[in-house]
Structures are given as structure tokens and as C-alpha cells.
Coordinates of C-alpha atoms and ligand atoms in Angstrom, one line a residue:
M1 CA 125.1 98.0 153.1
N2 CA 123.9 98.8 149.2
E3 CA 123.3 95.6 147.7
I4 CA 125.7 94.1 144.9
T5 CA 123.1 92.6 142.8
F6 CA 125.2 89.8 139.8
N7 CA 125.0 91.6 136.7
K8 CA 123.6 94.9 135.0
P9 CA 123.5 95.3 131.5
F10 CA 125.2 98.1 130.1
L11 CA 124.4 100.5 128.2
T12 CA 126.9 102.8 126.4
G13 CA 124.8 105.9 125.7
N14 CA 124.1 105.2 122.2
E15 CA 121.7 102.5 121.9
T16 CA 118.7 104.1 122.1
A17 CA 119.8 106.8 119.4
Y18 CA 120.5 104.3 117.0
I19 CA 117.2 102.4 117.5
C20 CA 115.5 105.8 116.9
E21 CA 118.1 106.0 112.7
A22 CA 116.5 102.6 112.8
V23 CA 112.9 103.7 113.0
R24 CA 113.1 107.1 110.9
M25 CA 115.0 104.9 108.0
M26 CA 111.3 102.7 108.5
Q27 CA 114.0 99.8 107.4
L28 CA 112.7 98.1 111.1
S29 CA 112.6 93.9 109.7
G30 CA 115.8 91.9 109.8
N31 CA 119.0 92.1 107.2
G32 CA 118.8 96.0 106.8
I33 CA 121.7 98.4 107.3
F34 CA 122.9 98.0 111.1
T35 CA 122.8 94.0 110.9
K36 CA 124.8 93.8 107.9
R37 CA 127.4 96.7 109.3
C38 CA 127.3 94.1 112.5
Q39 CA 128.1 90.9 111.0
R40 CA 130.7 93.0 108.7
F41 CA 132.1 94.2 112.1
F42 CA 132.8 91.0 113.4
E43 CA 134.1 89.6 110.2
Q44 CA 137.0 91.5 109.7
K45 CA 137.7 92.2 113.4
Y46 CA 137.7 88.2 113.8
G47 CA 138.0 86.9 110.5
F48 CA 134.6 84.7 111.4
G49 CA 133.4 83.4 108.0
K50 CA 130.3 83.8 106.9
C51 CA 128.1 85.9 110.1
L52 CA 123.7 85.7 110.6
L53 CA 122.9 87.6 113.3
T54 CA 120.4 85.6 115.6
T55 CA 117.7 85.8 117.5
S56 CA 120.0 84.2 120.3
C57 CA 122.1 81.9 121.0
T58 CA 119.6 79.3 120.6
D59 CA 118.7 79.8 117.6
A60 CA 122.3 79.5 116.0
L61 CA 122.6 76.6 118.0
E62 CA 119.2 75.6 116.3
M63 CA 120.4 76.8 112.8
A64 CA 123.9 75.3 113.4
A65 CA 121.9 72.3 114.3
M66 CA 119.8 71.7 110.7
L67 CA 123.1 72.6 109.1
C68 CA 124.9 69.1 109.9
S69 CA 121.4 67.5 108.8
L70 CA 121.4 64.3 110.8
Q71 CA 119.1 61.5 110.4
P72 CA 117.6 60.2 113.9
G73 CA 119.9 58.1 116.0
D74 CA 122.6 60.6 114.9
E75 CA 125.1 61.1 117.6
V76 CA 125.9 64.7 118.9
I77 CA 128.5 64.7 121.6
V78 CA 127.9 67.4 124.3
P79 CA 128.8 68.7 127.6
S80 CA 126.8 67.7 130.2
Y81 CA 128.0 70.7 132.3
T82 CA 126.6 73.8 130.0
F83 CA 123.3 75.2 129.5
V84 CA 120.5 73.7 128.3
S85 CA 120.2 74.9 124.4
T86 CA 123.9 73.9 124.0
A87 CA 121.6 70.3 124.2
L88 CA 118.3 70.7 123.4
A89 CA 118.8 72.8 119.2
F90 CA 120.3 69.0 118.7
V91 CA 117.4 67.1 120.4
R92 CA 115.2 68.5 118.4
E93 CA 117.2 67.5 115.4
G94 CA 116.5 63.9 115.8
A95 CA 120.4 63.5 117.3
K96 CA 121.2 61.2 120.1
V97 CA 123.0 63.3 122.6
V98 CA 126.0 61.5 124.0
F99 CA 127.1 64.1 127.4
A100 CA 130.6 64.3 127.7
D101 CA 132.8 65.0 130.8
S102 CA 134.5 67.9 132.1
M103 CA 137.9 68.5 133.5
N104 CA 138.8 67.8 136.5
N105 CA 140.1 71.4 136.7
M106 CA 138.3 73.9 135.1
P107 CA 134.2 73.2 133.5
N108 CA 135.4 72.8 129.7
L109 CA 134.7 69.6 129.0
D110 CA 137.6 67.4 128.3
A111 CA 138.9 66.2 125.0
S112 CA 140.8 63.4 126.1
K113 CA 137.8 61.2 127.0
I114 CA 135.9 61.7 123.7
E115 CA 137.9 59.5 121.4
A116 CA 135.9 57.0 123.4
L117 CA 132.5 58.5 123.0
I118 CA 133.0 58.2 119.3
T119 CA 130.9 55.3 117.9
P120 CA 129.6 54.8 113.9
R121 CA 126.9 57.3 114.4
T122 CA 129.1 60.2 115.3
R123 CA 128.1 63.2 113.1
V124 CA 129.2 66.6 115.5
I125 CA 131.1 67.9 118.9
V126 CA 129.7 70.5 120.2
P127 CA 132.8 72.3 122.6
V128 CA 131.4 75.3 124.9
H129 CA 134.2 77.9 126.0
Y130 CA 132.8 78.3 129.9
A131 CA 133.5 81.3 130.8
G132 CA 134.8 82.7 127.7
V133 CA 138.4 80.0 128.3
A134 CA 138.9 78.2 125.2
C135 CA 138.7 74.2 125.1
D136 CA 141.5 72.4 123.5
M137 CA 141.2 73.0 120.6
D138 CA 143.6 70.9 118.5
A139 CA 143.4 68.1 119.7
I140 CA 139.3 68.8 119.1
M141 CA 140.0 69.3 115.4
A142 CA 142.1 65.9 115.4
I143 CA 139.3 63.9 116.4
A144 CA 137.2 65.3 114.2
D145 CA 139.6 65.2 111.4
K146 CA 140.3 62.2 112.1
Y147 CA 136.6 60.6 111.9
H148 CA 135.1 63.6 109.4
L149 CA 133.0 64.9 112.4
I150 CA 131.6 68.4 112.7
V151 CA 132.4 71.0 115.1
V152 CA 130.0 73.0 116.5
E153 CA 131.4 75.5 118.8
D154 CA 128.8 76.6 121.4
A155 CA 131.1 80.2 121.9
A156 CA 128.3 81.9 123.9
Q157 CA 130.7 83.6 126.3
A158 CA 133.3 83.7 124.2
I159 CA 133.2 87.0 122.4
D160 CA 136.4 88.2 122.0
A161 CA 138.7 85.1 123.4
Y162 CA 141.2 83.4 122.2
Y163 CA 143.0 79.9 121.6
K164 CA 146.7 80.2 121.1
G165 CA 146.3 83.0 119.3
R166 CA 143.5 82.7 117.2
P167 CA 139.6 83.9 118.2
L168 CA 137.0 81.4 119.5
G169 CA 134.4 80.9 117.1
T170 CA 136.9 80.8 114.4
I171 CA 138.1 77.0 114.5
G172 CA 135.0 75.0 114.2
Q173 CA 132.7 74.4 110.7
L174 CA 130.1 76.8 112.8
S175 CA 129.9 78.5 115.6
T176 CA 127.0 80.2 117.9
F177 CA 127.5 83.6 120.0
S178 CA 124.7 85.2 122.4
F179 CA 123.8 88.7 123.4
H180 CA 121.7 87.6 125.9
E181 CA 121.7 90.6 129.0
T182 CA 123.5 89.3 130.7
K183 CA 127.1 88.7 128.4
N184 CA 130.2 90.1 128.0
I185 CA 128.6 92.4 124.2
I186 CA 124.7 92.6 124.3
S187 CA 121.2 93.1 122.4
G188 CA 118.5 92.6 125.6
E189 CA 118.1 88.6 123.2
G190 CA 120.6 88.1 120.5
G191 CA 123.1 85.7 119.1
M192 CA 124.7 85.2 116.1
L193 CA 125.7 82.1 113.6
C194 CA 129.4 82.0 112.2
V195 CA 129.5 79.8 108.9
N196 CA 133.5 79.6 108.5
D197 CA 132.6 76.1 106.8
E198 CA 132.1 78.4 102.9
R199 CA 130.3 75.1 102.3
L200 CA 127.5 76.1 104.7
I201 CA 127.3 79.3 103.6
E202 CA 124.3 79.2 101.4
R203 CA 122.4 76.8 102.9
A204 CA 122.6 79.0 106.1
E205 CA 120.8 82.4 104.5
I206 CA 118.5 79.9 103.7
I207 CA 117.7 78.4 106.9
W208 CA 117.9 82.2 108.1
E209 CA 115.3 82.9 106.3
K210 CA 112.2 80.6 106.3
G211 CA 113.4 77.9 104.5
T212 CA 113.6 80.7 101.4
N213 CA 116.6 81.9 98.4
R214 CA 115.6 85.8 99.9
T215 CA 119.2 86.8 100.6
K216 CA 120.0 86.0 97.2
F217 CA 117.2 87.5 95.2
F218 CA 117.7 90.6 97.7
R219 CA 121.4 90.6 96.2
G220 CA 120.2 90.2 92.9
E221 CA 121.5 86.9 91.9
I222 CA 117.8 85.7 91.3
D223 CA 115.1 87.8 90.2
K224 CA 112.5 85.5 92.3
Y225 CA 113.0 84.0 95.5
G226 CA 110.8 80.5 97.1
W227 CA 110.9 77.8 99.5
V228 CA 113.6 75.4 98.8
D229 CA 114.5 74.0 102.3
T230 CA 113.6 74.0 106.0
G231 CA 113.9 77.2 108.0
S232 CA 112.2 78.9 111.1
S233 CA 112.8 82.9 111.3
F234 CA 116.3 83.0 113.2
L235 CA 117.0 86.9 111.9
P236 CA 116.5 89.5 114.1
S237 CA 115.0 93.1 113.3
E238 CA 117.2 96.3 113.1
I239 CA 116.3 97.6 116.5
I240 CA 118.3 94.8 118.3
A241 CA 120.6 94.9 116.2
A242 CA 121.3 99.0 116.0
F243 CA 121.6 97.8 119.9
L244 CA 123.7 95.6 119.2
W245 CA 125.7 98.1 117.4
A246 CA 125.8 100.5 119.3
Q247 CA 127.5 97.5 122.7
I248 CA 129.8 96.9 119.9
E249 CA 131.2 100.6 119.1
C250 CA 132.4 100.1 123.2
M251 CA 133.2 96.8 122.9
E252 CA 137.1 97.2 123.9
Q253 CA 135.7 99.4 126.2
I254 CA 133.5 96.5 128.1
Q255 CA 136.5 94.5 127.4
N256 CA 139.7 95.8 129.1
K257 CA 136.8 96.7 132.4
R258 CA 135.7 93.3 132.3
K259 CA 139.1 92.4 132.2
Q260 CA 140.3 94.5 135.4
L261 CA 137.2 93.2 137.4
W262 CA 138.0 90.2 136.6
E263 CA 142.0 90.4 138.4
Q264 CA 141.4 92.2 141.0
Y265 CA 138.9 88.8 141.7
Y266 CA 142.0 86.3 141.1
T267 CA 144.7 88.8 142.7
T268 CA 142.4 89.4 145.6
L269 CA 141.4 85.3 146.3
H270 CA 144.6 83.7 145.2
P271 CA 145.8 83.6 148.1
L272 CA 143.1 82.1 150.1
A273 CA 143.1 79.9 146.9
T274 CA 146.3 78.4 147.7
K275 CA 145.2 77.4 151.0
G276 CA 143.1 75.3 149.9
Y277 CA 140.0 76.9 150.8
F278 CA 138.3 76.9 147.3
Q279 CA 139.8 76.7 144.0
I280 CA 139.7 80.3 141.5
P281 CA 139.5 79.6 137.8
F282 CA 142.3 78.2 136.1
I283 CA 143.0 79.0 132.4
P284 CA 145.4 77.0 130.7
D285 CA 148.4 78.1 128.7
Y286 CA 146.7 78.0 125.3
A287 CA 143.8 80.1 126.5
T288 CA 143.1 84.1 127.1
N289 CA 140.1 85.7 129.7
N290 CA 137.2 88.1 128.4
G291 CA 136.3 88.9 131.6
H292 CA 133.0 87.2 131.1
L293 CA 132.3 85.8 134.6
F294 CA 134.3 85.0 138.0
Y295 CA 133.6 82.2 139.9
L296 CA 134.9 79.9 142.3
I297 CA 134.7 76.2 142.9
C298 CA 134.0 75.5 146.7
K299 CA 134.8 72.1 148.5
N300 CA 131.0 70.3 147.7
I301 CA 127.5 71.5 147.9
K302 CA 127.6 72.2 151.5
E303 CA 129.9 74.6 152.0
R304 CA 129.0 76.3 148.9
T305 CA 124.9 76.8 149.7
A306 CA 126.7 78.4 153.1
L307 CA 128.9 80.5 151.2
I308 CA 125.9 81.5 149.4
N309 CA 124.1 82.2 152.2
K310 CA 126.9 83.9 154.1
L311 CA 127.2 86.1 150.5
K312 CA 123.1 87.1 150.7
E313 CA 123.6 88.3 154.5
S314 CA 126.0 90.9 153.4
N315 CA 123.5 92.1 150.7
I316 CA 125.8 90.3 147.6
L317 CA 124.3 88.4 145.3
A318 CA 126.1 85.5 144.3
L319 CA 124.7 83.0 141.5
F320 CA 124.8 78.8 140.8
H321 CA 124.4 77.1 137.5
Y322 CA 123.8 74.4 135.3
L323 CA 122.6 71.0 136.5
S324 CA 124.2 67.9 134.9
L325 CA 122.6 67.8 131.8
H326 CA 122.9 63.5 131.8
K327 CA 120.6 63.5 135.3
S328 CA 117.8 66.4 133.3
A329 CA 114.3 65.6 133.7
F330 CA 114.2 65.3 130.5
Y331 CA 117.2 63.8 129.4
A332 CA 118.0 61.1 132.3
A333 CA 116.0 58.1 131.0
K334 CA 117.4 58.9 127.1
H335 CA 121.1 59.0 128.6
D336 CA 123.2 55.6 128.6
G337 CA 124.1 55.6 132.2
R338 CA 127.8 56.9 132.4
E339 CA 128.7 58.3 135.7
L340 CA 130.1 62.2 134.8
P341 CA 131.7 62.7 138.1
N342 CA 133.1 66.2 137.2
S343 CA 130.1 67.3 136.0
D344 CA 128.3 66.5 139.0
K345 CA 131.7 68.3 140.7
Y346 CA 130.6 71.5 139.0
T347 CA 126.6 71.0 139.7
D348 CA 127.4 71.1 143.4
S349 CA 130.2 73.6 143.9
L350 CA 130.8 76.0 141.6
V351 CA 129.2 79.5 142.6
R352 CA 129.8 82.9 140.2
L353 CA 130.5 85.8 141.4
P354 CA 129.6 89.5 141.1
M355 CA 130.3 90.7 137.6
Y356 CA 129.7 93.3 135.5
Y357 CA 130.7 96.9 133.7
E358 CA 129.2 99.3 136.6
L359 CA 130.8 97.2 139.6
Q360 CA 133.2 99.0 141.4
P361 CA 136.7 98.0 142.8
S362 CA 135.3 98.8 146.8
D363 CA 132.5 96.6 145.5
I364 CA 135.0 93.5 144.7
E365 CA 137.0 94.3 148.0
R366 CA 133.8 94.0 149.9
V367 CA 133.1 90.3 148.0
C368 CA 136.6 89.3 148.6
K369 CA 136.2 90.1 152.2
T370 CA 132.8 89.1 153.1
I371 CA 134.1 85.7 151.4
A372 CA 137.6 86.0 153.4
D373 CA 135.3 86.2 156.9
M374 CA 134.0 82.7 156.3
Y375 CA 137.0 80.7 155.9
I376 CA 139.5 83.0 158.4
Ligands
PLP1 C1 123.7 82.2 127.0 C2 124.7 80.7 126.5 C3 123.7 79.8 126.0 C4 121.8 80.5 125.6 O1 122.4 81.8 125.1 P1 120.7 82.8 124.3 O2 121.3 83.4 123.9 O3 120.3 83.5 125.7 O4 119.9 81.7 123.5 C5 124.3 79.1 125.1 N1 125.1 78.2 125.4 C6 125.7 78.7 126.9 C7 127.2 78.6 127.1 C8 126.0 80.3 127.2 O5 126.0 80.6 128.7

């Protein structure tokens, strides 16, 4: 049996042509034609505020953390079940991370439990839209309004996904996306910060450009530029933006295909889930699915290990991910000691199935058949 790998980056075919174009124009550093084209696309299609391409979602999160102007000891509420960068970006700014637990029926953070975590030092909430499925943003924004908090959406996995008809990434004051090769739309490494609060745009551009007001200078708004604030080199080169533009042009095609594959997994595995062998993804009424990833929740770590091994024997690669951050080597000693049982549950029992553009319907049949063989 041929190997069914876990992820395979999809090339639309125009990537190298656009890179050549960037090279021919001899415009290789950041914020050139392709960068502006990508940023404008996202602003217009989804209604994001100011979009700034970055070299990764991690960088976009670091920019967001800088824009929150945190003081040492300020607290940031972050789910424990997420990628390291969601928390690390804020820890680097001196914040204390207060980890929130996931919901019982899905990995997103439990909005009903956020208010209990708020103290006079709380400044930011960082909802992560896991698998591109929206967090309950009305509930989160209501708490943020009540306590005057900033909301940074970690929308790394959530391109082209919606909450009650609103695109994810438009709801918090700031939001971040990833174009890492494992995501739906890719540029190798890559990301984007969206600044929905107009008051933060000017400073975001400065932080993006090494703490200088160079962006203003290039727009002709000032006659020289200099060092005015903190920042770093967060902008990607035009070569990366050119690659991304080729992906953006095929976005609808990519999204339709991924959603079809996801639906096939869902309908094929639904009967087994109904019998109680495992859980399949739950999509609340307020959320859409963007076909980013398909996961199962096994009964426990033993069953998950058995399932991963069973798939591996059939030459199918399935992977688990996210180890509760409140138990991580870096942060466990700084955590306040609260148990976060749902986060631990997903750490032990969630497994991701192969998911990529070129996956064939027959591949999905084979994956599902192999899974069924283990249980029936
Ligand atoms: C992929 C991912 C990131 C990191 O994205 P990079 O572009 O690799 O830095 C952050 N948060 C979440 C939830 C992710 O899935």
C-alpha cells in the first residue's frame, strides 16, 4: 500500500513565475508590490483592518503583544491547549500567562470560564480558533468590554472561517494568521497581523519596520525617517509575498477542495462516532468549517496510541499535537496550579488525520476503513 502522508504542501503552479517577476523587478526586500497586493486582498475580501504581512504567525503574535503595551506582571488569558507561540509572544513582553481550560466538547477555550480568571492585572484575552472553528466571540467580546481588555485572535488556522457570518480575524482589536506550509494557504513560513483598532495602526507599522517610521516616509507623509519606538524586522521579503500571491489567487479552489475532503471524513466516520468509539469534530451553530484539519478524540491515550500505530502499519501517518502548556517544562513552575482537565484530555486523546489538497477520496476511504477495522 502506498504511503498516505500527513501533510503535503500544495503548489498552485504560479509560485515560481511570481517569484521570477519579483526578481526581475529587482524589488526583493519587504513592503513592495506583492506585499501590498496580498495585504489589500485580505483587507478587501474579509474586511480586516490594516493588514501587515509578517515572516510567521509567531512574529504577528509578537507584534500584537508589543502593541498591547504590557507592564511586568500584567496578565494575559491564553488557552493551555494551543501552539507554544500563542503564549510565548506575551511571556517575552513580561506578561504572566493565565491559562484557560478548553471546552468539554471541543478544544477551543471555554468562554464561560474566562470571567473567573480576571483580576485587576488582566489586560488581554487570546482566543485561539482551533481547527479554524470559531470561539464564542460574542461572549468573549462582552467580557473584554466589561473589563476593558484587548482581544487578540490567534486565527493561525482560521483563514476563510466565520463566526455568525463575520470573518474570523475581524472581531478582536488584533488578529494573527499563519501561512506556514501546514496551513491552508501557504508561503513556506509566513504570517499576517490584522489591526482592527485604528488607534493601533500607526504604531503597528513602526514596530513592523524595526521601530522606525519608514512606512510613513515611503508614503511621503514625512521627509525623513528615524528610530521612534520598539520593534523588529517583522516584514517578509517580496519573494515570500510573491509565493503567497499565487496561493491567494487559488484560494477559493483550495478551500472548496479541503472542505469536500473534510465532509467526506465527517460523513464516513459519523456512524462510528454515533456508536461511541470516538468523537468527531463538533462545529457549533455560530461557526463554519474551513477544512483546515480533521481530528478524532479517542477515549484515552492508550486507544489513541493503538490507533496511530494501527494506521502506521497500514502506511498512513496520523499525528497528535499540543501538550498542555500549563504543564510544559518552560511554564509549569510559573503556573498557578489550577487543574485544566479538558486541555489534558485533548493532549492525551486528540489525533489528526491526513489532510491536504491532493489527498484523494480513495485515500480517505482507506483511512476510514483502517480506523473502522480497529473498532469493529
Ligand atoms: C501554526 C500556528 C501558530 C504558529 O504559526 P507560525 O506561522 O508557524 O509561526 C500559532 N498558533 C496556532 C494556533 C497555530 O496553529
